């Protein structure tokens, strides 16, 4: 299987990648790209129509709340990242409703109960991030797709570095979704991710 990431061909998509590249380290940046790719491939497999630009921009920005410049002392990282996306897309000229959607997609990606029928982009980002972080549904993806994706966007020690980031969030913000994720066995799931085997 020859696989190529088909990101949206738009100014917003290119600028989102530039900003994510400036603030995220290589492991976190590659995770963001892989999250989009897993979500887009899942949508293709299941015949789901979605806004590719919205999903891509949200994917690229979804973890910026974990980086030092955007880490909030009070807000969960996904809410901080949602605010980053809202400000960033305002600068791109997105209208208020579309800016709010970017924020919403990022905030809701930490929830597993948002169905594709309710909010397809939030669902796809949740599917993509869960596959990349914890290995959820990874066996459902074509092995050739996974191999090509990892060759193009390698993990670079992502699992342990991401675990350290969310454990830090959990300690400082014990009521946030990251704290529940850590308490629910994040370390074990990340360590068992088949993408790292």
C-alpha positions as MATLAB code, in Angstrom:
seq = 'XXXXXXXXXXXXXXXXXXXXXXXXXXXXXXXXXXXXXXXXXXXXXXXXXXXXXXXXXXXXXXXXXXXXXXXXXXXXXXXXXXXXXXXXXXXXXXXXXXXXXXXXXXXXXXXXXXXXXXXXXXXXXXXXXXXXXXXXXXXXXXXXXXXXXXXXXXXXXXXXXXXXXXXXXXXXXXXXXXXXXXXXXXXXXXXXXXXXX';
ca = [
       0.000    0.000    0.000;
       1.363    3.392   -0.975;
       0.041    5.909    1.512;
       0.383    9.673    1.563;
      -1.084   12.070    4.096;
      -3.661   14.186    2.311;
      -3.925   17.256    4.463;
      -6.242   20.035    3.338;
      -4.737   22.362    0.769;
      -5.572   25.655    2.435;
      -3.829   28.626    3.956;
      -5.359   27.772    7.346;
      -3.949   24.233    7.218;
      -0.474   25.428    6.268;
      -0.437   28.094    8.987;
      -1.666   25.635   11.615;
       1.245   23.342   10.754;
       3.683   26.277   10.982;
       2.398   27.305   14.416;
       2.336   23.736   15.728;
       5.910   23.296   14.472;
       7.020   26.400   16.348;
       5.553   25.401   19.714;
       5.440   21.596   19.840;
       8.539   19.424   19.928;
       8.955   16.886   17.129;
       7.321   14.033   19.061;
       4.236   16.086   19.941;
       4.008   17.543   16.429;
       4.150   14.089   14.847;
       1.471   12.909   17.273;
      -0.788   15.734   16.137;
      -0.301   14.823   12.483;
      -0.831   11.112   13.188;
      -3.994   11.923   15.144;
      -5.408   13.645   12.079;
      -4.334   10.758    9.847;
      -5.953    8.127   12.073;
      -9.143   10.175   12.277;
      -9.252   10.746    8.517;
      -8.579    7.077    7.771;
     -11.285    6.019   10.244;
     -13.701    8.380    8.498;
     -12.784    6.862    5.130;
     -13.293    3.328    6.447;
     -16.696    4.180    7.904;
     -17.960    6.494    5.161;
     -18.135    9.535    7.435;
     -18.373   12.987    5.873;
     -16.441   15.643    7.789;
     -14.824   19.064    7.490;
     -11.216   18.146    6.701;
      -9.822   21.636    7.295;
     -11.537   21.930   10.680;
     -10.302   18.490   11.741;
      -6.754   19.146   10.527;
      -6.407   22.563   12.181;
      -7.917   21.232   15.409;
      -5.612   18.203   15.329;
      -2.517   20.338   14.848;
      -3.440   22.650   17.727;
      -5.129   20.236   20.132;
      -2.146   19.663   22.452;
      -0.649   23.151   22.508;
      -2.179   23.547   25.968;
       0.489   21.060   27.108;
       3.339   23.296   25.974;
       4.947   25.770   28.351;
       3.824   28.960   26.561;
       0.149   27.910   26.614;
      -0.088   25.754   29.742;
      -2.751   27.214   32.028;
      -2.423   27.062   35.805;
      -6.188   26.646   36.138;
      -7.667   25.293   32.912;
      -7.372   21.699   31.703;
      -4.963   21.469   28.793;
      -7.711   20.751   26.269;
      -9.565   23.921   27.287;
      -6.362   25.958   27.077;
      -5.709   24.442   23.651;
      -9.242   25.292   22.609;
      -8.643   28.932   23.471;
      -5.389   28.891   21.492;
      -7.316   27.564   18.496;
     -10.011   30.192   18.871;
      -7.478   33.040   18.901;
      -5.396   31.496   16.112;
      -8.370   31.002   13.805;
      -9.593   34.528   14.514;
      -6.287   35.691   13.082;
      -7.018   33.604   10.002;
     -10.345   35.372    9.539;
     -12.582   32.451   10.521;
     -16.062   33.590   11.521;
     -17.100   33.303   15.192;
     -19.095   30.102   14.710;
     -16.200   28.326   12.981;
     -13.750   29.534   15.637;
     -16.077   28.144   18.295;
     -16.160   24.823   16.459;
     -12.360   24.554   16.502;
     -12.410   25.151   20.250;
     -15.222   22.653   20.740;
     -13.508   19.899   18.744;
     -10.379   20.258   20.863;
     -12.229   20.345   24.184;
     -14.434   17.363   23.341;
     -11.597   15.149   22.084;
     -10.965   14.150   25.714;
     -14.442   12.593   25.943;
     -15.232    9.112   24.714;
     -19.010    9.591   24.661;
     -19.272   11.948   21.676;
     -20.573    9.963   18.725;
     -19.979   10.686   15.057;
     -23.685   11.457   14.709;
     -23.451   14.111   17.428;
     -20.193   15.766   16.320;
     -18.185   14.036   13.643;
     -14.984   16.138   13.912;
     -14.795   15.797   17.713;
     -15.405   12.066   17.390;
     -12.704   11.711   14.741;
     -10.150   13.618   16.822;
     -10.993   11.423   19.817;
     -10.574    8.293   17.669;
      -7.295    9.577   16.233;
      -5.750   10.619   19.530;
      -6.877    7.444   21.303;
      -5.313    5.299   18.602;
      -2.043    7.196   18.711;
      -1.746    7.580   22.493;
      -3.230    4.352   23.831;
      -3.470    2.062   20.823;
      -7.274    1.989   20.892;
      -8.642    0.481   17.659;
      -5.124    0.260   16.173;
      -5.676   -3.352   14.976;
      -8.644   -2.081   12.930;
      -6.321   -0.037   10.719;
      -4.537   -1.621    7.764;
      -0.987   -2.621    8.809;
       0.382   -1.031    5.621;
      -1.313    2.253    6.523;
       0.162    2.124   10.028;
       3.649    1.315    8.738;
       3.597    4.118    6.184;
       2.238    6.601    8.739;
       4.936    5.771   11.275;
       7.663    5.957    8.638;
       6.467    9.402    7.552;
       5.801   10.670   11.094;
       7.867    8.570   13.563;
       6.978    8.344   17.239;
      10.329    9.621   18.575;
       9.638    8.411   22.117;
       6.182    9.978   22.147;
       4.577    7.573   24.649;
       6.781    8.276   27.681;
       7.018   11.999   26.933;
       3.248   12.324   26.618;
       2.684   10.341   29.798;
       4.970   12.755   31.657;
       2.963   15.704   30.346;
      -0.427   14.333   31.385;
       0.875   13.145   34.761;
       2.073   16.694   35.385;
      -1.388   18.002   34.462;
      -2.983   15.458   36.807;
      -0.858   16.550   39.766;
      -1.474   20.253   39.234;
      -5.124   20.009   38.167;
      -6.586   16.990   39.981;
     -10.133   17.517   38.737;
      -9.223   17.648   35.036;
      -9.821   14.968   32.405;
      -6.090   14.229   32.250;
      -6.174   13.313   35.962;
      -9.016   10.863   35.331;
      -7.095    9.445   32.381;
      -3.974    8.933   34.494;
      -5.982    7.404   37.358;
      -7.674    5.072   34.883;
      -4.446    3.342   33.896;
      -2.899    5.637   31.298;
       0.626    4.427   32.001;
      -0.284    0.807   31.349;
      -2.257    1.569   28.184;
       0.461    3.797   26.767;
       3.126    1.202   27.523;
       1.056   -1.485   25.767;
       0.375    0.581   22.626;
       1.026   -1.728   19.648;
       2.407    1.241   17.702;
       5.458    1.081   19.987;
       6.002   -2.682   19.779;
];
